[in-house]
Amino acid sequence: MPVPAVTTSAAGSLTLLEDEDKDIRVYALNHLLTIVSQFWAEMADKLPYLELLADPVSKELPTDNRPYAALLISKIYFYMGYLDEAVEFALKAGVAFEKEQSGGEFRETIIAGCLDRAIDQTNRGEKIDPNLGQIVDSVLRSTSGENGKLAMGLALSLRRLDLVEMIYLTSRAPAQSSTSAANAKSSRVTHDEGLLRYVLAEVVSGASGNESWPTEFRTNLFNLLLRLFHLNPSPDWNSITTVWAQNNDVDAAGEALVKLIGEQEYLDVYQIAFDLNEVAPQAFVDGVRRKLAEKELGPPAENPEDDDPKVVLDNILRGVTSAELFLNFLHKNNKTDMSILKGTKETLEDRYSIYHSAISFTNAFAHCGTTSDRFLRENLDWLGRASNWAKFSTTAALGLIHRGSWINGVRVVRPYLPGGSAPNKFSEGGALFALGLIYSGRKEYAEEELRRGLAEGNDPIVQHGAALGLGVSAIATADEEIYEEIRTNLFQDNATAGEAAGYAMGLIMLGTASERAFEEMITYARETQHEKIIRSLAMGIAFLFYGQTDRANGVIQMLTEEKDAILRYGGMFTIALAFAGTGNNRAVKKLLHVAVSDVNDDVRRAAVTALGFVLFRNHTQVPRVVQLLAESYNPHVRHGATLALGISCAGTGLETAVELLEPMTKDPVDFVRQGAYISLAMILIQQSEASSSKVTSTRELFAKVVADKHEDPMARFGASLAQGIIDAGGRNMTLALSTRAGTLNMNAIVGMALFVQFWYWYPLAHGLGLAFTPTAVIAVDEKLRVPKLDLKCEAKASLFAYPSTEKKVEEKKKDKAKAAVLSTTARAKARERVKKAEAGEAMDTDDKPEETTPASGSAPTPKKKTPEKPAEPSSFTLPNMSRVTPHQLPFVVFPTSGRYTPVRPIDHAPATVPTKDRLAPSGGAGASGSIVVLRDSTPDAEGEYIELDKGLWPAPTPAAAAEETAQPAAVTGGAVTAGGEEEEEAEVPAPFEYPFEE
């Protein structure tokens, strides 16, 4: 009888599988492997027997054939849908699985399952099974070319540094990818540095689940990246600088700078110094300066020369050069629309302190860093109406307007300091706070004045301003002397002075996780009866654990279990600052749990707000996370949802976030609307009408709410602040919680955390000034001059244009009401018109004459054609020292031919593609305040340069300015003209008390 050509059942082979002859069993097993895709259901009944055959100690099959039994079981489980079991037996199959045909669905699925299992075991700290490791290695070693980034991502997830190195060393750079620096040195890049930059971006951005990485692995990874970057003849110093900052490797940074100085590569040295000043904390930069001083490469103590490379380098590292350049940029490009400020001032009744403070904040934000006090000088009568804490806020606003003006800063506020020409305790306290804001992170410029204001015997209001000023100016310095002086003020148990002391102690010890400071703060918070002090200490503890993901866990657990709601409130912000930008799942779950379960509204609001800090690097997920919270019955939760959207999506223009906030601008609760206005401004800052269709309508909404006298004061306050935020820094600043390199922007995160405390204390709204970052590209040559040159932007100009200046809309004259006409009169007039028509007389009628039809043969009047608008060019040029927004940065390039070439590219980020005149969503907004050093091909030739305003930076050294005692020439209501230049003299407003109606 002939054997059938088509197999219709697996029953025969399954029977042969139980034969006594081993050779017959092997034959049956091989045949079953060929038909398993058809008859796996029949074979499933024999799984127990098949598992016996696959057992390594079983004698039912020869040793070489047992892996094939395991492979058969794996395939049966695969078709049954039990993937975990399929992976388990595929691993037991070993050699048999490796012989499987590549590209098949079974093999690909099993490999994916193996990779998932390997990553899971790695994250749990378990040792990977040898068979599993062999499969993973074979996959990664066979992955190359276009899949290089995928392989790198897998190697990172598996924490295999050997594979990271292997993938990079086997890569080859694309022929067209050569940086300008490489071109300058005619060096051919062998390996694809894009892979290393990809790894660095993944690590810095908090992706790849790296919040669970051990510190040792992270350090080893950075060391490996550093070594691999140095393999190329022209190292990518921009990325290397980021590695130094992330790894806190002061020694490596110092050694590299010493080596480059020895080789007289001053252009690279200056560029590295600018980048370090941008992405590294001040403590790191100070450590590098000490390393240089040890090698006798610091500035000379006596008779320093301005053109000495050592002096130039030290000024760059200290931030002096950057501050002068950005101050000039902001002053020169100030595009503040004064009509908005004027309209807001005229519509908000300044006899109410909340409105007076609102205008102060709006003006401070709009003119942040520009040194323009025009609004203050034009409204001296309005300034004089300030009283009590409104006067404090108004004077402190000078600190934002003159932020970064290190030379003129003391002169600006001197009349209001204790012992000045305008004695008033609120002005004195505000002036001390203003000093701290001007010299944020630079305590040496104003330390003496601030410590004098903090001394015992002063009024608590003055001490309040001095403590805040010291906290902001000495941020993250961990200065023990200042800390102890502020702690002494805290122990006086005065609510006013103690409140500022709590914030200041946390700011000074920012990110140190000091056990001593924590014990002192938590102990006093539990002992004092002043809620203001408890709240400030709770926030101080949050500042203490900034960025301390591991060390903060125990403190967070302790604070969230406190009976005092204010301390639980501090626990939420401790999560926010400790896990800022990490997207940590446990932190998010904890915040969501508290947001819906805590009995206190303040704690719930803080928990939702904290989501914005934790998730700002994954900002596209935030609208989905807070969508249900935005619809909560609890208005405090809804307010927190608005701030979470604003903080996480700041500067991104994310449409889904704007769409979620728009209905909340009509919320029945006033402070929810307030939060929606502020958050809309944060999201749409520096967005043009072409890039976001909501910009114009949102600006109109702010103006409408501010002008509506029937609107609630809280909502008008929020709309007024929003007007200042969306136009921050003369429309030349953005809100960016990360730097251009992707690292955390410490000042911005801390400033944002301070700002949201305005809910309890309005003067803390000035903290937002710390979060504003100038957006510009400034190119300088070796002598730090600013050449006149044009950069090219490969996108339409409308995408990044300044908003159009608001035009005054003239009121239309009302038409006079038509007189009523009786029907009999109308009929009489009609008969009269008919008679006149018959007599050939022209009719005198009120009706509009109908258009006459042209006579036959006459040419019809041609209609005027509306000229078509010419198509907008796809690119445009912009001069040096111009505004370049974060979204615009990837499109900006230097001219390929010309006298100057940049030492490093402006940006390594992949360019987003404009679609339908809009930018595709990017991965979040980072700061773009970038200073690029140029290589001059003809250094001896004369050139044209942009002149910097000497009035903004008159003294050659900061020390000379600090010692200067001259009074400003034009002190006007708490302001001086830019650079102290003489204009019209004006008297200081009398410090009278105005009877505010609270």
Short mmCIF file of N, CA, C and O in Angstrom, two decimals, residues 8 28 89 97 152 179 661 789 791 797 829 914 922 957:
data_model
loop_
_atom_site.label_atom_id
_atom_site.label_comp_id
_atom_site.label_asym_id
_atom_site.label_seq_id
_atom_site.Cartn_x
_atom_site.Cartn_y
_atom_site.Cartn_z
N THR A 8 -1.66 13.89 7.23
CA THR A 8 -2.95 14.37 7.73
C THR A 8 -3.06 14.30 9.24
O THR A 8 -4.02 14.79 9.82
N ALA A 28 11.23 9.79 14.55
CA ALA A 28 9.92 10.37 14.82
C ALA A 28 10.04 11.81 15.33
O ALA A 28 9.26 12.69 14.93
N PHE A 89 12.19 26.55 27.31
CA PHE A 89 12.66 25.34 26.64
C PHE A 89 13.55 25.65 25.44
O PHE A 89 14.39 24.82 25.07
N PHE A 97 18.41 25.29 18.98
CA PHE A 97 17.75 26.56 18.67
C PHE A 97 18.62 27.44 17.78
O PHE A 97 18.11 28.13 16.90
N MET A 152 23.13 49.49 20.91
CA MET A 152 23.62 50.26 22.06
C MET A 152 22.57 50.32 23.16
O MET A 152 22.89 50.19 24.35
N THR A 179 32.53 66.90 11.60
CA THR A 179 32.32 68.18 12.26
C THR A 179 33.28 69.21 11.73
O THR A 179 34.29 68.91 11.11
N LEU A 661 -5.64 72.64 28.81
CA LEU A 661 -5.72 73.82 29.69
C LEU A 661 -6.82 74.79 29.27
O LEU A 661 -7.36 75.51 30.11
N LEU A 789 28.68 88.82 11.57
CA LEU A 789 28.53 87.77 10.56
C LEU A 789 27.09 87.29 10.58
O LEU A 789 26.36 87.49 11.55
N LEU A 791 24.36 84.12 10.24
CA LEU A 791 24.13 82.69 10.32
C LEU A 791 22.91 82.35 9.48
O LEU A 791 22.06 83.21 9.24
N ALA A 797 11.11 81.93 8.30
CA ALA A 797 11.31 82.95 9.35
C ALA A 797 10.10 83.07 10.26
O ALA A 797 10.23 83.38 11.44
N LYS A 829 -44.03 109.37 0.18
CA LYS A 829 -42.72 109.61 -0.43
C LYS A 829 -42.53 108.77 -1.69
O LYS A 829 -41.91 109.21 -2.67
N PRO A 914 10.04 70.69 9.72
CA PRO A 914 8.84 71.49 9.69
C PRO A 914 7.81 70.86 8.77
O PRO A 914 8.12 70.51 7.65
N SER A 922 9.17 68.09 19.53
CA SER A 922 10.53 67.67 19.85
C SER A 922 10.53 66.98 21.20
O SER A 922 9.52 66.82 21.83
N THR A 957 37.08 94.70 36.31
CA THR A 957 37.01 93.55 37.20
C THR A 957 35.85 93.72 38.15
O THR A 957 35.50 94.83 38.55
#
